[in-house]
């Protein structure tokens, strides 16, 4: 059974650029969530999509956005990158019902220089 | 706002030395409490879900328990391969997971 696939695994971008990260959930999972992980802040919730609709959003600026496609694949976009956006970005998928666990991908390591 | 506090921050154990990790939480309407294991450079790996006070779950050397205010992850006779960061998360009325900062466990042979 294939797990959650995130691409690319590593990315280096310059301040001011934008970036798009991709996530393919486990087959049959309808919910995709995105998290940012940094040494100082730990795992912080960005947003969640369920059946192409954003169902929940964390406390991040509008530069962070996402979307979900009809096949449940999801992308997240960060515009006007700042040095502080350097982090491990994790995607997690779930059936989408409350109480169900989330399966995480290996993440995309974004470095902003 | 949901709050999750894990203690201790770091734990160094000798192989075979059992210990417990604590996760205390404040949440309105707990839907589930989750334990994950995370190795460096990798995404969190799901371990357990606990739904109600009094519930216990076991997997190999790990056992998770839940009360109304906290959860414990007991590691029995740990081995070096149990070295990792253990994360606790709660899910409340919305769908998002709120994570604690984690406990980094190092097991020496």
mmCIF file with all atom_site columns, C-alpha atoms in Angstrom, chain B:
data_model
loop_
_atom_site.group_PDB
_atom_site.id
_atom_site.type_symbol
_atom_site.label_atom_id
_atom_site.label_alt_id
_atom_site.label_comp_id
_atom_site.label_asym_id
_atom_site.label_entity_id
_atom_site.label_seq_id
_atom_site.pdbx_PDB_ins_code
_atom_site.Cartn_x
_atom_site.Cartn_y
_atom_site.Cartn_z
_atom_site.occupancy
_atom_site.B_iso_or_equiv
_atom_site.pdbx_formal_charge
_atom_site.auth_seq_id
_atom_site.auth_comp_id
_atom_site.auth_asym_id
_atom_site.auth_atom_id
_atom_site.pdbx_PDB_model_num
ATOM 1   C CA . UNK B 1 1   ? -7.325  27.255 22.331 1.00 0.00 ? 1   UNK B CA 1
ATOM 2   C CA . UNK B 1 2   ? -6.133  23.651 22.530 1.00 0.00 ? 2   UNK B CA 1
ATOM 3   C CA . UNK B 1 3   ? -2.909  23.172 24.450 1.00 0.00 ? 3   UNK B CA 1
ATOM 4   C CA . UNK B 1 4   ? -0.612  20.164 24.548 1.00 0.00 ? 4   UNK B CA 1
ATOM 5   C CA . UNK B 1 5   ? 2.414   19.992 26.846 1.00 0.00 ? 5   UNK B CA 1
ATOM 6   C CA . UNK B 1 6   ? 4.905   17.156 26.749 1.00 0.00 ? 6   UNK B CA 1
ATOM 7   C CA . UNK B 1 7   ? 7.479   16.312 29.383 1.00 0.00 ? 7   UNK B CA 1
ATOM 8   C CA . UNK B 1 8   ? 10.311  15.792 29.714 1.00 0.00 ? 8   UNK B CA 1
ATOM 9   C CA . UNK B 1 9   ? 11.821  17.535 26.682 1.00 0.00 ? 9   UNK B CA 1
ATOM 10  C CA . UNK B 1 10  ? 14.581  14.938 26.485 1.00 0.00 ? 10  UNK B CA 1
ATOM 11  C CA . UNK B 1 11  ? 15.119  11.536 28.026 1.00 0.00 ? 11  UNK B CA 1
ATOM 12  C CA . UNK B 1 12  ? 18.339  9.518  28.019 1.00 0.00 ? 12  UNK B CA 1
ATOM 13  C CA . UNK B 1 13  ? 17.899  5.858  28.898 1.00 0.00 ? 13  UNK B CA 1
ATOM 14  C CA . UNK B 1 14  ? 20.141  2.871  29.202 1.00 0.00 ? 14  UNK B CA 1
ATOM 15  C CA . UNK B 1 15  ? 19.032  -0.132 27.162 1.00 0.00 ? 15  UNK B CA 1
ATOM 16  C CA . UNK B 1 16  ? 16.487  -2.036 29.242 1.00 0.00 ? 16  UNK B CA 1
ATOM 17  C CA . UNK B 1 17  ? 15.701  0.920  31.510 1.00 0.00 ? 17  UNK B CA 1
ATOM 18  C CA . UNK B 1 18  ? 11.922  1.441  31.391 1.00 0.00 ? 18  UNK B CA 1
ATOM 19  C CA . UNK B 1 19  ? 10.434  4.927  31.598 1.00 0.00 ? 19  UNK B CA 1
ATOM 20  C CA . UNK B 1 20  ? 7.344   7.025  30.842 1.00 0.00 ? 20  UNK B CA 1
ATOM 21  C CA . UNK B 1 21  ? 6.625   10.113 28.772 1.00 0.00 ? 21  UNK B CA 1
ATOM 22  C CA . UNK B 1 22  ? 3.868   12.521 29.728 1.00 0.00 ? 22  UNK B CA 1
ATOM 23  C CA . UNK B 1 23  ? 1.424   14.450 27.568 1.00 0.00 ? 23  UNK B CA 1
ATOM 24  C CA . UNK B 1 24  ? -0.950  16.814 29.347 1.00 0.00 ? 24  UNK B CA 1
ATOM 25  C CA . UNK B 1 25  ? -3.676  18.517 27.363 1.00 0.00 ? 25  UNK B CA 1
ATOM 26  C CA . UNK B 1 26  ? -6.392  21.124 27.531 1.00 0.00 ? 26  UNK B CA 1
ATOM 27  C CA . UNK B 1 27  ? -8.994  20.732 24.830 1.00 0.00 ? 27  UNK B CA 1
ATOM 28  C CA . UNK B 1 28  ? -12.657 21.376 24.387 1.00 0.00 ? 28  UNK B CA 1
ATOM 29  C CA . UNK B 1 29  ? -14.300 18.155 23.335 1.00 0.00 ? 29  UNK B CA 1
ATOM 30  C CA . UNK B 1 30  ? -11.542 15.627 22.778 1.00 0.00 ? 30  UNK B CA 1
ATOM 31  C CA . UNK B 1 31  ? -12.116 13.564 19.648 1.00 0.00 ? 31  UNK B CA 1
ATOM 32  C CA . UNK B 1 32  ? -8.882  11.654 19.859 1.00 0.00 ? 32  UNK B CA 1
ATOM 33  C CA . UNK B 1 33  ? -5.359  11.722 21.273 1.00 0.00 ? 33  UNK B CA 1
ATOM 34  C CA . UNK B 1 34  ? -2.598  10.531 19.004 1.00 0.00 ? 34  UNK B CA 1
ATOM 35  C CA . UNK B 1 35  ? 0.968   9.397  19.579 1.00 0.00 ? 35  UNK B CA 1
ATOM 36  C CA . UNK B 1 36  ? 3.515   9.593  16.798 1.00 0.00 ? 36  UNK B CA 1
ATOM 37  C CA . UNK B 1 37  ? 7.177   8.696  16.524 1.00 0.00 ? 37  UNK B CA 1
ATOM 38  C CA . UNK B 1 38  ? 9.471   10.858 14.415 1.00 0.00 ? 38  UNK B CA 1
ATOM 39  C CA . UNK B 1 39  ? 12.987  10.010 13.274 1.00 0.00 ? 39  UNK B CA 1
ATOM 40  C CA . UNK B 1 40  ? 15.343  12.789 12.125 1.00 0.00 ? 40  UNK B CA 1
ATOM 41  C CA . UNK B 1 41  ? 14.541  14.081 8.649  1.00 0.00 ? 41  UNK B CA 1
ATOM 42  C CA . UNK B 1 42  ? 11.368  12.007 8.358  1.00 0.00 ? 42  UNK B CA 1
ATOM 43  C CA . UNK B 1 43  ? 7.662   12.577 8.822  1.00 0.00 ? 43  UNK B CA 1
ATOM 44  C CA . UNK B 1 44  ? 5.872   11.459 11.988 1.00 0.00 ? 44  UNK B CA 1
ATOM 45  C CA . UNK B 1 45  ? 4.940   7.785  12.088 1.00 0.00 ? 45  UNK B CA 1
ATOM 46  C CA . UNK B 1 46  ? 1.576   6.909  13.629 1.00 0.00 ? 46  UNK B CA 1
ATOM 47  C CA . UNK B 1 47  ? 1.680   4.812  16.805 1.00 0.00 ? 47  UNK B CA 1
ATOM 48  C CA . UNK B 1 48  ? -1.646  4.979  18.671 1.00 0.00 ? 48  UNK B CA 1
ATOM 49  C CA . UNK B 1 49  ? -5.030  6.653  18.878 1.00 0.00 ? 49  UNK B CA 1
ATOM 50  C CA . UNK B 1 50  ? -6.815  6.883  22.231 1.00 0.00 ? 50  UNK B CA 1
ATOM 51  C CA . UNK B 1 51  ? -10.414 8.054  22.421 1.00 0.00 ? 51  UNK B CA 1
ATOM 52  C CA . UNK B 1 52  ? -11.602 7.951  26.020 1.00 0.00 ? 52  UNK B CA 1
ATOM 53  C CA . UNK B 1 53  ? -10.276 8.020  29.572 1.00 0.00 ? 53  UNK B CA 1
ATOM 54  C CA . UNK B 1 54  ? -9.182  4.626  30.796 1.00 0.00 ? 54  UNK B CA 1
ATOM 55  C CA . UNK B 1 55  ? -8.252  3.378  27.350 1.00 0.00 ? 55  UNK B CA 1
ATOM 56  C CA . UNK B 1 56  ? -4.906  1.628  26.865 1.00 0.00 ? 56  UNK B CA 1
ATOM 57  C CA . UNK B 1 57  ? -3.104  0.427  23.743 1.00 0.00 ? 57  UNK B CA 1
ATOM 58  C CA . UNK B 1 58  ? 0.093   -1.546 23.300 1.00 0.00 ? 58  UNK B CA 1
ATOM 59  C CA . UNK B 1 59  ? 2.554   -2.135 20.512 1.00 0.00 ? 59  UNK B CA 1
ATOM 60  C CA . UNK B 1 60  ? 5.740   -4.068 21.128 1.00 0.00 ? 60  UNK B CA 1
ATOM 61  C CA . UNK B 1 61  ? 7.595   -2.206 23.927 1.00 0.00 ? 61  UNK B CA 1
ATOM 62  C CA . UNK B 1 62  ? 5.221   0.767  23.902 1.00 0.00 ? 62  UNK B CA 1
ATOM 63  C CA . UNK B 1 63  ? 2.035   1.220  25.880 1.00 0.00 ? 63  UNK B CA 1
ATOM 64  C CA . UNK B 1 64  ? -0.154  4.328  25.789 1.00 0.00 ? 64  UNK B CA 1
ATOM 65  C CA . UNK B 1 65  ? -2.733  5.243  28.408 1.00 0.00 ? 65  UNK B CA 1
ATOM 66  C CA . UNK B 1 66  ? -5.254  8.076  28.662 1.00 0.00 ? 66  UNK B CA 1
ATOM 67  C CA . UNK B 1 67  ? -6.913  9.982  31.500 1.00 0.00 ? 67  UNK B CA 1
ATOM 68  C CA . UNK B 1 68  ? -9.153  13.031 31.305 1.00 0.00 ? 68  UNK B CA 1
ATOM 69  C CA . UNK B 1 69  ? -6.201  15.396 31.478 1.00 0.00 ? 69  UNK B CA 1
ATOM 70  C CA . UNK B 1 70  ? -3.135  13.513 30.322 1.00 0.00 ? 70  UNK B CA 1
ATOM 71  C CA . UNK B 1 71  ? -1.691  10.590 28.461 1.00 0.00 ? 71  UNK B CA 1
ATOM 72  C CA . UNK B 1 72  ? 1.367   8.502  29.179 1.00 0.00 ? 72  UNK B CA 1
ATOM 73  C CA . UNK B 1 73  ? 3.594   6.613  26.802 1.00 0.00 ? 73  UNK B CA 1
ATOM 74  C CA . UNK B 1 74  ? 5.382   3.845  28.662 1.00 0.00 ? 74  UNK B CA 1
ATOM 75  C CA . UNK B 1 75  ? 8.509   2.378  27.124 1.00 0.00 ? 75  UNK B CA 1
ATOM 76  C CA . UNK B 1 76  ? 9.346   -1.026 28.574 1.00 0.00 ? 76  UNK B CA 1
ATOM 77  C CA . UNK B 1 77  ? 12.888  -2.414 28.301 1.00 0.00 ? 77  UNK B CA 1
ATOM 78  C CA . UNK B 1 78  ? 13.817  0.021  25.489 1.00 0.00 ? 78  UNK B CA 1
ATOM 79  C CA . UNK B 1 79  ? 16.322  -0.804 22.783 1.00 0.00 ? 79  UNK B CA 1
ATOM 80  C CA . UNK B 1 80  ? 18.554  1.630  20.840 1.00 0.00 ? 80  UNK B CA 1
ATOM 81  C CA . UNK B 1 81  ? 16.129  1.453  17.901 1.00 0.00 ? 81  UNK B CA 1
ATOM 82  C CA . UNK B 1 82  ? 13.490  3.085  20.121 1.00 0.00 ? 82  UNK B CA 1
ATOM 83  C CA . UNK B 1 83  ? 15.523  6.299  19.993 1.00 0.00 ? 83  UNK B CA 1
ATOM 84  C CA . UNK B 1 84  ? 13.331  8.957  18.373 1.00 0.00 ? 84  UNK B CA 1
ATOM 85  C CA . UNK B 1 85  ? 11.204  11.984 19.118 1.00 0.00 ? 85  UNK B CA 1
ATOM 86  C CA . UNK B 1 86  ? 7.763   11.030 20.392 1.00 0.00 ? 86  UNK B CA 1
ATOM 87  C CA . UNK B 1 87  ? 4.974   13.460 19.597 1.00 0.00 ? 87  UNK B CA 1
ATOM 88  C CA . UNK B 1 88  ? 1.564   13.741 21.190 1.00 0.00 ? 88  UNK B CA 1
ATOM 89  C CA . UNK B 1 89  ? -1.349  15.425 19.414 1.00 0.00 ? 89  UNK B CA 1
ATOM 90  C CA . UNK B 1 90  ? -5.001  16.078 20.199 1.00 0.00 ? 90  UNK B CA 1
ATOM 91  C CA . UNK B 1 91  ? -7.940  16.448 17.866 1.00 0.00 ? 91  UNK B CA 1
ATOM 92  C CA . UNK B 1 92  ? -10.871 18.501 19.088 1.00 0.00 ? 92  UNK B CA 1
ATOM 93  C CA . UNK B 1 93  ? -14.106 19.745 17.568 1.00 0.00 ? 93  UNK B CA 1
ATOM 94  C CA . UNK B 1 94  ? -12.431 20.883 14.366 1.00 0.00 ? 94  UNK B CA 1
ATOM 95  C CA . UNK B 1 95  ? -10.299 18.473 12.389 1.00 0.00 ? 95  UNK B CA 1
ATOM 96  C CA . UNK B 1 96  ? -6.811  19.777 12.950 1.00 0.00 ? 96  UNK B CA 1
ATOM 97  C CA . UNK B 1 97  ? -4.222  18.135 15.151 1.00 0.00 ? 97  UNK B CA 1
ATOM 98  C CA . UNK B 1 98  ? -2.570  20.258 17.828 1.00 0.00 ? 98  UNK B CA 1
ATOM 99  C CA . UNK B 1 99  ? 0.870   18.888 18.607 1.00 0.00 ? 99  UNK B CA 1
ATOM 100 C CA . UNK B 1 100 ? 3.076   19.063 21.650 1.00 0.00 ? 100 UNK B CA 1
ATOM 101 C CA . UNK B 1 101 ? 6.747   19.943 21.288 1.00 0.00 ? 101 UNK B CA 1
ATOM 102 C CA . UNK B 1 102 ? 7.771   16.312 21.662 1.00 0.00 ? 102 UNK B CA 1
ATOM 103 C CA . UNK B 1 103 ? 10.061  14.255 23.873 1.00 0.00 ? 103 UNK B CA 1
ATOM 104 C CA . UNK B 1 104 ? 13.388  13.200 22.381 1.00 0.00 ? 104 UNK B CA 1
ATOM 105 C CA . UNK B 1 105 ? 14.333  9.755  23.649 1.00 0.00 ? 105 UNK B CA 1
ATOM 106 C CA . UNK B 1 106 ? 17.886  8.457  23.376 1.00 0.00 ? 106 UNK B CA 1
ATOM 107 C CA . UNK B 1 107 ? 18.543  4.834  24.308 1.00 0.00 ? 107 UNK B CA 1
ATOM 108 C CA . UNK B 1 108 ? 22.178  3.852  24.842 1.00 0.00 ? 108 UNK B CA 1
ATOM 109 C CA . UNK B 1 109 ? 23.351  0.282  24.348 1.00 0.00 ? 109 UNK B CA 1
#
